[in-house]
Coordinates of C-alpha atoms in Angstrom, one line a residue:
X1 CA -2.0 -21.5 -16.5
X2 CA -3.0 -18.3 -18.2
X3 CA -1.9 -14.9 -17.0
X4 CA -4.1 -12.5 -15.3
X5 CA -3.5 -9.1 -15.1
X6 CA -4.6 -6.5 -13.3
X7 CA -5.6 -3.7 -15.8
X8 CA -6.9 -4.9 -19.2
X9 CA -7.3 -1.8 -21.5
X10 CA -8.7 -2.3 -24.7
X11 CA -7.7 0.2 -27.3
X12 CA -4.2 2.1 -27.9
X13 CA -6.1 5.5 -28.4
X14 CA -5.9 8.9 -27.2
X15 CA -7.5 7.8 -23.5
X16 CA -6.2 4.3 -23.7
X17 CA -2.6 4.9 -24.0
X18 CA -2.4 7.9 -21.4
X19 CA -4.1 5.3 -19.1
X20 CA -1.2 2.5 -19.6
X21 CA 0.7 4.6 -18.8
X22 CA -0.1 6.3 -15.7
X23 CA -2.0 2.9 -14.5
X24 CA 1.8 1.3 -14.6
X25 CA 4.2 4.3 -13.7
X26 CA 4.4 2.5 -9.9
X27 CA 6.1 -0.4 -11.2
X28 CA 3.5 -2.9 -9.1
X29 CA 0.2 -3.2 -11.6
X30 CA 0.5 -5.7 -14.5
X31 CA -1.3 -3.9 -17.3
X32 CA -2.5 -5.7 -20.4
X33 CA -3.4 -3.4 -23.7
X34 CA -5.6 -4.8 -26.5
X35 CA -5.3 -3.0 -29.8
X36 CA -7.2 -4.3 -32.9
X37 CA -4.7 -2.4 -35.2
X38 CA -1.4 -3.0 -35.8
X39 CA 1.8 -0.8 -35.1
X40 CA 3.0 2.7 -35.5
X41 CA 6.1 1.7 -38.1
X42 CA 5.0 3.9 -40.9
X43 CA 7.1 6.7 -41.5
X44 CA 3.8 8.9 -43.1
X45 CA 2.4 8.6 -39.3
X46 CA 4.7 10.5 -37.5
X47 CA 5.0 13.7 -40.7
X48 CA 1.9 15.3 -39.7
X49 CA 0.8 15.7 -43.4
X50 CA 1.3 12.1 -44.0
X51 CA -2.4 11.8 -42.7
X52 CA -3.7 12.8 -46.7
X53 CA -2.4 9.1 -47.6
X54 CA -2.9 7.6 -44.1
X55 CA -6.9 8.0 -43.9
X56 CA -7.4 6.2 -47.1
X57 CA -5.5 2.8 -46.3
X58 CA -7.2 0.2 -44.7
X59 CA -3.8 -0.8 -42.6
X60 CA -4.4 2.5 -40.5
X61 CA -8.0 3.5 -40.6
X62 CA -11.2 1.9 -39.8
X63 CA -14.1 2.4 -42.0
X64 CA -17.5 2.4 -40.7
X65 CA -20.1 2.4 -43.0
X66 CA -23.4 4.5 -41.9
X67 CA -27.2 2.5 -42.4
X68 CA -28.9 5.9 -42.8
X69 CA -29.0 8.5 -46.2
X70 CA -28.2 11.6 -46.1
X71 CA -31.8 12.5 -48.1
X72 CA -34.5 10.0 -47.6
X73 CA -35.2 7.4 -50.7
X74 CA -31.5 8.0 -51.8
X75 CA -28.7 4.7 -51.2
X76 CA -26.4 5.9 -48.2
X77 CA -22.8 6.7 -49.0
X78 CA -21.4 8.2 -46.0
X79 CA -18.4 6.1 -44.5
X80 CA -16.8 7.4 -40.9
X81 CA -13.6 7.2 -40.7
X82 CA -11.3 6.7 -37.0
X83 CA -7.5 5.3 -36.4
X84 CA -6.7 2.1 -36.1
X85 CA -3.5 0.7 -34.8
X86 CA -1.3 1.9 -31.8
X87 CA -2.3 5.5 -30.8
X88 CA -5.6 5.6 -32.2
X89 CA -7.3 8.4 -34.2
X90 CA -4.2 10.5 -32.6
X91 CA -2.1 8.9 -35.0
X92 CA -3.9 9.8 -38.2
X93 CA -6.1 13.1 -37.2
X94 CA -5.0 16.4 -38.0
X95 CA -2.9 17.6 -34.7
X96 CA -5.0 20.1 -33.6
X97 CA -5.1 20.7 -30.4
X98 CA -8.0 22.6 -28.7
X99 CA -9.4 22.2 -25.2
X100 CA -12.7 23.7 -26.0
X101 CA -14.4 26.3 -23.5
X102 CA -14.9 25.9 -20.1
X103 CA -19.0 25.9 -20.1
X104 CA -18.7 22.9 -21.6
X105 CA -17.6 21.1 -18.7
X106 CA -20.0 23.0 -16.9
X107 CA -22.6 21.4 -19.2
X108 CA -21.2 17.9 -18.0
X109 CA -21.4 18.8 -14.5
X110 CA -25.3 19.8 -15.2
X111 CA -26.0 16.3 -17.1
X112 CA -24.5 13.9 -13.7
X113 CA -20.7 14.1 -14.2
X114 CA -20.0 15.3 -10.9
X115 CA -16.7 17.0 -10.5
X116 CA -15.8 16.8 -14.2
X117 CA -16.0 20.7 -14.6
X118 CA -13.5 23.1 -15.9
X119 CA -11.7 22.7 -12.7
X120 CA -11.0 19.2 -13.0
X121 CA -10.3 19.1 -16.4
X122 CA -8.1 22.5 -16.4
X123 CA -5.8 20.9 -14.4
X124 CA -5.6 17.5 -16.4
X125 CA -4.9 19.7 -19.6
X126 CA -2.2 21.7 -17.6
X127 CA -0.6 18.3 -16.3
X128 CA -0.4 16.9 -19.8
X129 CA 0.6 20.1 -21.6
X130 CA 4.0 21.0 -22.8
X131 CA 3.1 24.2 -24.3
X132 CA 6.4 26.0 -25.8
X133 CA 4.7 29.1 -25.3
X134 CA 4.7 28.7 -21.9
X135 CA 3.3 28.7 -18.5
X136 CA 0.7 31.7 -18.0
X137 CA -1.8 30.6 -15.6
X138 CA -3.7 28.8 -18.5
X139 CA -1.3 26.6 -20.1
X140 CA 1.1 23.9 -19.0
X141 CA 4.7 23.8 -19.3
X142 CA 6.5 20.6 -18.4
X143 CA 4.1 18.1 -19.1
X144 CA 4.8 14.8 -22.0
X145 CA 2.3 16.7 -24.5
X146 CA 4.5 18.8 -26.7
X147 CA 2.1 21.1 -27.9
X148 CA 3.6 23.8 -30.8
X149 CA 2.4 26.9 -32.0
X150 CA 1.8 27.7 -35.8
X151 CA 4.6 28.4 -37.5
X152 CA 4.0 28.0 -41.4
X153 CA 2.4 31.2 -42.2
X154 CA 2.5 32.8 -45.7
X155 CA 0.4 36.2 -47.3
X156 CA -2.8 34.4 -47.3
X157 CA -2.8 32.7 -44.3
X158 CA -2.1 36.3 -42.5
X159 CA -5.2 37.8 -44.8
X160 CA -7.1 35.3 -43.3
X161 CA -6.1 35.9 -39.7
X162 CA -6.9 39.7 -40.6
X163 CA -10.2 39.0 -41.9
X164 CA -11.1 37.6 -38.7
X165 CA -10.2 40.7 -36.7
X166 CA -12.3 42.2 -39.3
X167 CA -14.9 40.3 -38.8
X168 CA -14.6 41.9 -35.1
X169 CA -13.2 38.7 -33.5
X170 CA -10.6 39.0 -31.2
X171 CA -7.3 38.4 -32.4
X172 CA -4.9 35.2 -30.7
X173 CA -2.1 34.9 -33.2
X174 CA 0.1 32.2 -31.6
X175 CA -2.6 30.7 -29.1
X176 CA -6.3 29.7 -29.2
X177 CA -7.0 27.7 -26.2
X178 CA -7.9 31.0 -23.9
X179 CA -10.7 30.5 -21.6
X180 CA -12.8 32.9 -23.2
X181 CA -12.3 30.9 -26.6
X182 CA -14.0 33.5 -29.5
X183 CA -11.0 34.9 -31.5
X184 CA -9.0 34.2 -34.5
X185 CA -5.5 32.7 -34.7
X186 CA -3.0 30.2 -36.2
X187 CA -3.9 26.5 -34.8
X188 CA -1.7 24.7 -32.1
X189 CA -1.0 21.3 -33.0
X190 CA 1.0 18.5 -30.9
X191 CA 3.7 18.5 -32.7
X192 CA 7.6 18.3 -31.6
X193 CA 10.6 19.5 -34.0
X194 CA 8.1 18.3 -37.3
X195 CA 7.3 15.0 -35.7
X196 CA 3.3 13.9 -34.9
X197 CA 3.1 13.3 -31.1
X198 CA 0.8 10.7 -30.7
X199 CA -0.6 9.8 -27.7
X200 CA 1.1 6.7 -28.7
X201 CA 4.7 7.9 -29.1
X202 CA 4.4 10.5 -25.9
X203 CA 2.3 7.8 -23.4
X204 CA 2.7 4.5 -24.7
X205 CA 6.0 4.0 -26.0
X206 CA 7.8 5.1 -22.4
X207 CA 4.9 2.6 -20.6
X208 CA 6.5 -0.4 -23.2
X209 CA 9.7 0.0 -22.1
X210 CA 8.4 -1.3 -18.0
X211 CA 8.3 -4.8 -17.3
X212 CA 4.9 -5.2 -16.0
X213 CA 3.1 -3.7 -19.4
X214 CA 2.0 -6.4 -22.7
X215 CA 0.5 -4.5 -25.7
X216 CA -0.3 -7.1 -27.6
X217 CA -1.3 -5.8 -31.9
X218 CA -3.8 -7.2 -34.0
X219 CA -6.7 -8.2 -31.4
X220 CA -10.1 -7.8 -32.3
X221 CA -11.9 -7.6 -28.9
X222 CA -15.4 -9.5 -28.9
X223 CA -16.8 -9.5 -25.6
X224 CA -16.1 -8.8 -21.7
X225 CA -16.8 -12.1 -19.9
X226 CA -18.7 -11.9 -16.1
X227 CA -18.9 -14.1 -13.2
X228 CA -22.1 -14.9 -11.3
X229 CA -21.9 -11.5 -9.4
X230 CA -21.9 -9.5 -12.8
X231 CA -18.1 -8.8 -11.3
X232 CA -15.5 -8.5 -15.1
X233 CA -13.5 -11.5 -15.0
X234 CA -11.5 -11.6 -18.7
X235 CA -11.7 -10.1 -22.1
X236 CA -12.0 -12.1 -25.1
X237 CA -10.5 -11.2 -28.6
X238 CA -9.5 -12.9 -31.7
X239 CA -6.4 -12.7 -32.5
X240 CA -4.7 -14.2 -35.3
X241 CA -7.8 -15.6 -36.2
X242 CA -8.0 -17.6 -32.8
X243 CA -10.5 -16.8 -30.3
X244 CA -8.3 -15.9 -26.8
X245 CA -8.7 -15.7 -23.2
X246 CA -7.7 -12.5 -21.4
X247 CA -8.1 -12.6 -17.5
X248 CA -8.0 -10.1 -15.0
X249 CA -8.1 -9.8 -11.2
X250 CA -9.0 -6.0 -11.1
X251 CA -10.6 -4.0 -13.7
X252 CA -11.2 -3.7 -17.7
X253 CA -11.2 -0.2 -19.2
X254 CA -12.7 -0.2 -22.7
X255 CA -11.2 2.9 -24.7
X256 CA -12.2 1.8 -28.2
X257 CA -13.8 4.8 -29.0
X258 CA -17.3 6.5 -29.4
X259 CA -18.4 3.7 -31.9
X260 CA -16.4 0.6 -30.9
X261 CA -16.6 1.1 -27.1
X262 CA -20.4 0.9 -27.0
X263 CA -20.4 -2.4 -29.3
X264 CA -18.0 -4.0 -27.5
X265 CA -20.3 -3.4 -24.3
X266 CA -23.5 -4.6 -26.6
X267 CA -21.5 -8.3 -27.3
X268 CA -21.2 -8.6 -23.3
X269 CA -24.4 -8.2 -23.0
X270 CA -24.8 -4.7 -21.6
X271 CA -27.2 -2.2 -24.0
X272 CA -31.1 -2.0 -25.1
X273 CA -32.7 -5.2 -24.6
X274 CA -34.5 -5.5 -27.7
X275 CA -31.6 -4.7 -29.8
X276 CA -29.6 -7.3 -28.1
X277 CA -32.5 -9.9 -28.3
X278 CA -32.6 -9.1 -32.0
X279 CA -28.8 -9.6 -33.1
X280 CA -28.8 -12.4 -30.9
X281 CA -27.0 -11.4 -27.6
X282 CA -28.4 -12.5 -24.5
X283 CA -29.3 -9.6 -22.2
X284 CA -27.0 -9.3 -18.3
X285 CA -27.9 -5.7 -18.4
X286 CA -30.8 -3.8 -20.0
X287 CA -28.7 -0.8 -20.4
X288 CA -31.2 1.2 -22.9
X289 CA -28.4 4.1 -23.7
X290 CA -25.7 2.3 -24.7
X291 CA -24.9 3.4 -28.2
X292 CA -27.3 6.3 -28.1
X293 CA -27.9 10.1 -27.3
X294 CA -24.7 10.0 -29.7
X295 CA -23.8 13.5 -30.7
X296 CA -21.3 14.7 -33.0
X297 CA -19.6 17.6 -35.2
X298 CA -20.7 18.3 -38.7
X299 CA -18.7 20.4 -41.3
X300 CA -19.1 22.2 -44.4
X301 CA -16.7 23.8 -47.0
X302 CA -16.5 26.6 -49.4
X303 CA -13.6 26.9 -51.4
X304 CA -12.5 29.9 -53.6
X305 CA -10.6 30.2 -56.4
X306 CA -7.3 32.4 -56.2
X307 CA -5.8 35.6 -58.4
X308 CA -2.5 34.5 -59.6
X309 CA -0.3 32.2 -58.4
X310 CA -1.4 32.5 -54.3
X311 CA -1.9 30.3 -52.1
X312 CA 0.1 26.9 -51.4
X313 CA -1.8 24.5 -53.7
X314 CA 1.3 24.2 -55.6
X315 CA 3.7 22.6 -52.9
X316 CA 1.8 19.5 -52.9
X317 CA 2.5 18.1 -56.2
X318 CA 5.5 18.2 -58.7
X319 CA 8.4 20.0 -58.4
X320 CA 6.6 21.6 -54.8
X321 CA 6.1 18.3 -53.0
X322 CA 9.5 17.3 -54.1
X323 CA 11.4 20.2 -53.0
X324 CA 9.1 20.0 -49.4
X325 CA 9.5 16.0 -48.9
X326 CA 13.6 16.9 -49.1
X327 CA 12.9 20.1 -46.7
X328 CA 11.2 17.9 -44.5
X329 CA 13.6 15.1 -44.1
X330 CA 16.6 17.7 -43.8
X331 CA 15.1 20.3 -41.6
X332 CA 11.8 18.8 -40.3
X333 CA 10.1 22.0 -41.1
X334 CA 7.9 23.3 -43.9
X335 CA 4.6 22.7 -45.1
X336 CA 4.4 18.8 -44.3
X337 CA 5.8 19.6 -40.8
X338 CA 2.1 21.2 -40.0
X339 CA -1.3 20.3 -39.5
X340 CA -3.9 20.5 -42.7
X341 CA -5.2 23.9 -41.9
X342 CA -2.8 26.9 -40.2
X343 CA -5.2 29.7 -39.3
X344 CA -8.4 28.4 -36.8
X345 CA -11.3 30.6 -35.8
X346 CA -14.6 30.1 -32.9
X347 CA -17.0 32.0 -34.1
X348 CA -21.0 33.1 -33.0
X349 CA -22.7 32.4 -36.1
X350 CA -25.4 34.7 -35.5
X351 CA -26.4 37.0 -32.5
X352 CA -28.7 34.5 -30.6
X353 CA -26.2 32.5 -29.6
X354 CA -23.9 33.6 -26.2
X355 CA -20.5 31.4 -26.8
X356 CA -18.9 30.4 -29.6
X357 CA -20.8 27.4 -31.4
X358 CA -18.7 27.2 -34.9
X359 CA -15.0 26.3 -36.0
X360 CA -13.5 27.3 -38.8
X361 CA -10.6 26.1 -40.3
X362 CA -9.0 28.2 -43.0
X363 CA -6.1 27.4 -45.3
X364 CA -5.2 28.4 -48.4
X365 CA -5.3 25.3 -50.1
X366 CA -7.9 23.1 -51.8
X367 CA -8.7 20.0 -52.5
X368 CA -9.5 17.9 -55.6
X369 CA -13.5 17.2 -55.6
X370 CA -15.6 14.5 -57.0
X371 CA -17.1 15.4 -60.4
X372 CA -20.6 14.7 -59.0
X373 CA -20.7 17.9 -56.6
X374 CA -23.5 15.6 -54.9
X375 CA -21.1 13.5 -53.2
X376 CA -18.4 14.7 -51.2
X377 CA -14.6 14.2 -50.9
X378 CA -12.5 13.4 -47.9
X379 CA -9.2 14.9 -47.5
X380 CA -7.1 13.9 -51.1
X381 CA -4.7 15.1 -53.2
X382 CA -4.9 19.4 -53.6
X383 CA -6.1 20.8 -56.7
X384 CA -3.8 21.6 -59.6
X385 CA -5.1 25.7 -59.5
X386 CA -4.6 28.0 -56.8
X387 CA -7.4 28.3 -54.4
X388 CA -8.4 28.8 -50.8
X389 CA -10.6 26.6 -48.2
X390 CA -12.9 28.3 -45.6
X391 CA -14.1 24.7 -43.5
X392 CA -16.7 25.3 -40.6
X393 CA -17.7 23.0 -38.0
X394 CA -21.3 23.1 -36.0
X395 CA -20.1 22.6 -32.6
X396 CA -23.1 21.9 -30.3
X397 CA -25.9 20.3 -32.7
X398 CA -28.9 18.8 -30.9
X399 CA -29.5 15.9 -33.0
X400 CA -28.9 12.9 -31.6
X401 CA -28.0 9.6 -33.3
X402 CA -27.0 5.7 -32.2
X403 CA -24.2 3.0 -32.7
X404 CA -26.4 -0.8 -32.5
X405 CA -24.7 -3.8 -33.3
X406 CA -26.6 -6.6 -35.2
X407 CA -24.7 -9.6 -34.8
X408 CA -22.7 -11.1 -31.9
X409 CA -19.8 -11.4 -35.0
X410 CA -17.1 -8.5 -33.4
X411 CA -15.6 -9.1 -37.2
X412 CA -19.4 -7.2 -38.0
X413 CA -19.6 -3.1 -38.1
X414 CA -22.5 -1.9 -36.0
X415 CA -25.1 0.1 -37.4
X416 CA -24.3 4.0 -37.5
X417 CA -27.4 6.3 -37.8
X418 CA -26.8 10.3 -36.7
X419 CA -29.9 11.6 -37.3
X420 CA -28.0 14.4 -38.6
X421 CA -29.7 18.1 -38.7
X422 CA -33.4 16.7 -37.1
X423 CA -34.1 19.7 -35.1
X424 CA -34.9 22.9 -36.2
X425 CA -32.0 24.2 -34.0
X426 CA -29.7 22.8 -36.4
X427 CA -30.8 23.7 -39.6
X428 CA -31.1 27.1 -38.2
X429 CA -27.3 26.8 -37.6
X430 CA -26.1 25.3 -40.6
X431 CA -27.9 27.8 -42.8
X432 CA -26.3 30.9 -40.2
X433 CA -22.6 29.2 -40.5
X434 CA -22.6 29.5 -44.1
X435 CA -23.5 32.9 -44.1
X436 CA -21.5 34.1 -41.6
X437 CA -18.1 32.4 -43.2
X438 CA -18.9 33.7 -46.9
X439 CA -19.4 37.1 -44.7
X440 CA -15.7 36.5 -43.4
X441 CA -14.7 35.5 -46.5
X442 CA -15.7 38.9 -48.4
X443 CA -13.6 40.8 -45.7
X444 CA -11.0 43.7 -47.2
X445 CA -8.2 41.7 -46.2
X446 CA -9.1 38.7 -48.7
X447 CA -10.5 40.7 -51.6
X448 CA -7.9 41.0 -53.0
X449 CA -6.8 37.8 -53.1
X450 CA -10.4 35.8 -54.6
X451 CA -11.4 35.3 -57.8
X452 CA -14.7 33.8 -57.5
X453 CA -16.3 31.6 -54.9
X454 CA -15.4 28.0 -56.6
X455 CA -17.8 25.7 -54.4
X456 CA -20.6 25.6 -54.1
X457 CA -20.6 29.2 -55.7
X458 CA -22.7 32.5 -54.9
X459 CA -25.8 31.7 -57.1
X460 CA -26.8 29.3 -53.9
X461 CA -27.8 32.1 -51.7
X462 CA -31.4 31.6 -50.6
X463 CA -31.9 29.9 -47.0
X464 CA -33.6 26.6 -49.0
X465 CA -31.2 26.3 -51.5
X466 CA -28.3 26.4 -48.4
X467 CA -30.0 23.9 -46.9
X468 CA -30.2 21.7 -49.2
X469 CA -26.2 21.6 -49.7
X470 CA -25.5 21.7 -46.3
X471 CA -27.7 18.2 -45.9
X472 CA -26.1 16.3 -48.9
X473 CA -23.1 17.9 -48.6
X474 CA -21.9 18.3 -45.1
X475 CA -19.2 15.8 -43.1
X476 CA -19.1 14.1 -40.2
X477 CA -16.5 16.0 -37.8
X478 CA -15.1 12.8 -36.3
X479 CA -15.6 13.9 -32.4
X480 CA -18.7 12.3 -31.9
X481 CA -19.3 11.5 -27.9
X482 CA -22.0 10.4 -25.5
X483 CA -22.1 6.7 -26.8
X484 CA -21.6 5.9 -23.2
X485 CA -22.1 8.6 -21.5
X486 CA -21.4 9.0 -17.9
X487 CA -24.4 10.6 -15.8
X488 CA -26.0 10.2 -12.6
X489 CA -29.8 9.9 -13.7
X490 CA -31.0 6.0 -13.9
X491 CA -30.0 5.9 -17.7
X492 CA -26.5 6.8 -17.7
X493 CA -24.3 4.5 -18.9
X494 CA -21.5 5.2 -16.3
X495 CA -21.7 6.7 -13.3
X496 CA -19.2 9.7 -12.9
X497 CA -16.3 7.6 -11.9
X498 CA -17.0 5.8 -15.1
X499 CA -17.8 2.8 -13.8
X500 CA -20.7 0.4 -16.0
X501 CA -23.6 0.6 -14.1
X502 CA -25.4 -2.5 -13.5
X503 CA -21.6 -4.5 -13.3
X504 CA -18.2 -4.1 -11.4
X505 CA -14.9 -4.1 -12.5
X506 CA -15.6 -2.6 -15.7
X507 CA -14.9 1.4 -16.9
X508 CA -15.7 3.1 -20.0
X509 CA -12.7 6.0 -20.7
X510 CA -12.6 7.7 -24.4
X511 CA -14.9 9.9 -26.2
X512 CA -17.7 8.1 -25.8
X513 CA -18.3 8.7 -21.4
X514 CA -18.5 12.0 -22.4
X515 CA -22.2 13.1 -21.9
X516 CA -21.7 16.2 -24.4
X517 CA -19.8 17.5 -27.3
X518 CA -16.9 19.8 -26.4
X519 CA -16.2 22.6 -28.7
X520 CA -13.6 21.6 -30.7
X521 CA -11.2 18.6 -31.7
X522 CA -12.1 15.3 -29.6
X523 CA -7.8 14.5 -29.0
X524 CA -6.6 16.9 -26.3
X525 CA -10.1 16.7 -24.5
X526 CA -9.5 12.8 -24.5
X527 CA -5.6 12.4 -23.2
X528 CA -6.9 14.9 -20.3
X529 CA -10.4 12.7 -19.7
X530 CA -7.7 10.0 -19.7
X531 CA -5.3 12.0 -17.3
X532 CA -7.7 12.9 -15.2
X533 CA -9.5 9.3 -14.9
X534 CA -6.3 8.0 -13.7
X535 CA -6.0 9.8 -10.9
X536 CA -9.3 9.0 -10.0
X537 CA -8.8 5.3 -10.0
X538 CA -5.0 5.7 -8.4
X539 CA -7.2 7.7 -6.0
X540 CA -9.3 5.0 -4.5

């Protein structure tokens, strides 16, 4: 006789592992965790610049391919990229942590989410929040999340925190998550004594050590499996290349994230009709937004070539990396005991706008590019010259794009298309974001540091020529949200308990019940949608 449980969460990610965690902490409920990847056992997980080498093997990252081009007639080329194995994307992303600004809740609030405002969510981030700096009334002190302030700083990363207050942006050296969120700083990151914290290592480890919790590696979920009354009644996955049998007498929480999330749902069933109808799914509920009104980040950089020897480009390779790999592993401090950028900025890219609606991330550091400047390149190995990145993120784009799947085969990647930059909203803002960071990059506290503008260089100055890089050019920020979004009009996905509407016994809890971007990174907004999910379900 198979065992049932009575929580099956699928997906060790930033949501999913917060949620074992607190779902078990009684003792009493048997929870189950699903997680297509495999372990966290590799050392380059837990140093925070091991992410470089991590997003570019297959054993760690998924790689999702995207149906649409950039520039209509061209081949598409663009591949998203998202964690795979125990702790999600939290165990190969960057560390940074940002909560984003409180009117963003607000905007959930206004879309259906009832009672998932500021209020609600300020208290999930305080609960979670270990925040060395302390407790002020904003952050949390006390909670599993250690969360560190910058600490590698060196002459160019202070001329770039200068610049900002040039600029006229107010000035948060050690902390950026204030409630009124413009300013310039140095990036927190969840970090502890050089060592990522994952939501893996901070939630799920301590859950795997009760009796009544089975994480179980390597399982591919397919489907969610119903009984007559449309009531979740098992999971079904492959695992080890045999099709398995997951029951459960209470209730399934998919945290698969933003793209997998919504395609799991589509293989049980639940999604547009005719999409289903057409890979071959039979239809339980026509759920038409189910992989749409997806909305996401999209970055651009410049990088600048350096006077002299400045900058850090050099302690990445040769004698450098050597000298910082043996730092690391005696001291657990130094350059590869950071994030990939040090100084962070939120930004009005032009007067129209009333809150902040860019990031920037600044570092002075680049990286190697393609020798076709019309294709871009994802974090890799620095360059061998000195330089200096400015990297700015559109935070609240209107586009909106979809995640379908087009076969019942879970082994098959569903079909991305963002319908990047389709509004003239957007284009206005990615043609003001450039300006306004080679603006902050000309400030008096950089000059004298830059040689030239390297990429994409100043002779691209007119609003059509701007354009045109930002659309070939530009990256998927890897927060995208909405895929499922929660609501409480008769199209939402989840109602604002996240419950699947149309079913029972079946939640949606990552990125994608979100029903709009938040501005900034996707991780510390997920472990507190997580948090704060829990308690709702210990609740009732």
């Amino acid at each position: 006789m198979s065992e049932t449980w009575d929580y099956i969460i699928v997906g060790a990610g930033s949501a999913g592992c917060v949620l074992a965690n607190r779902l078990s902490a009684d003792g009493n409920a048997r929870v189950l965790m699903l997680e297509a990847g495999g372990t966290d056992a590799n050392p380059l997980i837990h140093m925070p610049k091991g992410m470089a080498k991590l997003v570019m093997n297959p054993k760690h990252t998924w790689y999702f391919p995207v149906a649409q081009p950039r520039v209509e007639g061209e081949a598409a080329s663009e591949v998203w990229v998202r964690g795979l194995g125990l702790g999600g994307s939290s165990s190969i992303n960057g560390m940074i942590y940002v909560r984003g600004q409180p009117e963003d809740y607000a905007d959930w609030e206004e879309r259906g989410a009832t009672d998932w405002g500021w209020s609600r969510m300020k208290a999930a981030f305080r609960a979670i929040e270990d925040q060395e700096l302390g407790d002020d009334g904003v952050r949390g002190k006390g909670g599993p999340v250690h969360i560190s302030k910058g600490s590698y700083r060196y002459p160019v990363s202070e001329a770039l925190v200068e610049a900002g207050v040039q600029m006229g942006l107010p000035r948060h050296t050690d902390d950026l998550n204030r409630e009124d969120q413009e300013g310039v700083g140095y990036y927190s990151h969840n970090i502890r004594r050089g060592k990522r914290q994952s939501s893996a290592v901070v939630f799920l480890k301590p859950a795997m050590k009760r009796g009544n919790v089975r994480v179980v590696t390597g399982a591919m979920t397919d489907k969610v499996l119903f009984d007559a009354q449309k009531r979740a009644i098992a999971v079904e996955a492959i695992v080890e290349g045999k099709r398995q049998r997951f029951d459960v007498r209470g209730e399934v929480i998919l945290s698969a994230g933003a793209l997998m999330s919504p395609a799991i749902l589509q293989r049980s069933g639940i999604g547009p009709g005719d999409a289903l109808r057409a890979a071959g799914i039979e239809t339980l509920v026509d759920s038409p937004d189910v992989g749409g009104r997806m909305r996401d980040h999209l970055g651009f950089a410049i990088s600048y070539r350096l006077k002299g020897d400045r900058g850090i480009n050099h302690q990445f390779y040769g004698p450098g990396l050597i000298r910082n790999v043996l730092r690391y592993y005696l001291k657990h401090d130094g350059p590869l005991a950071t994030g990939p950028f040090e100084v962070g900025a939120f930004v009005k890219t032009s007067p129209q706008v009333d809150r902040p609606d860019a990031q920037l991330y600044l570092g002075g550091f680049t990286f190697a590019r393609s020798e076709d400047d019309n294709f871009p390149v994802p974090l890799a190995d620095v360059e061998r010259r000195p330089g200096m990145t400015c990297y700015g993120q559109l935070l609240r784009l209107t586009s909106e794009g979809s995640v379908l799947v087009k076969s019942a085969d879970p082994a098959a990647m569903p079909e991305i298309t963002p319908n990047w930059m389709t509004t003239p909203e957007d284009r206005k803002a990615a043609i003001d974001m450039i300006r306004y960071m080679r603006r902050y990059m000309a400030q008096p506290a950089i000059a004298p540091y830059v040689e030239a503008e390297a990429f994409p260089g100043a002779e691209h100055d007119s609003d059509e020529a701007l354009w045109e890089l930002f659309r070939r050019l530009s990256t998927c920020g890897t927060h995208a949200v909405a895929t499922c979004r929660m609501g409480s009009d008769n199209r939402a996905v989840l109602d604002p308990d996240l419950r699947v509407n149309g079913v029972s016994g079946l939640r949606v809890i990552d990125c994608s019940a979100m029903p709009a971007p938040v501005s900034g990174n996707t991780n510390g907004p997920a472990m507190a949608l997580g948090w704060a999910a829990a308690d709702r379900i210990l609740a009732k």
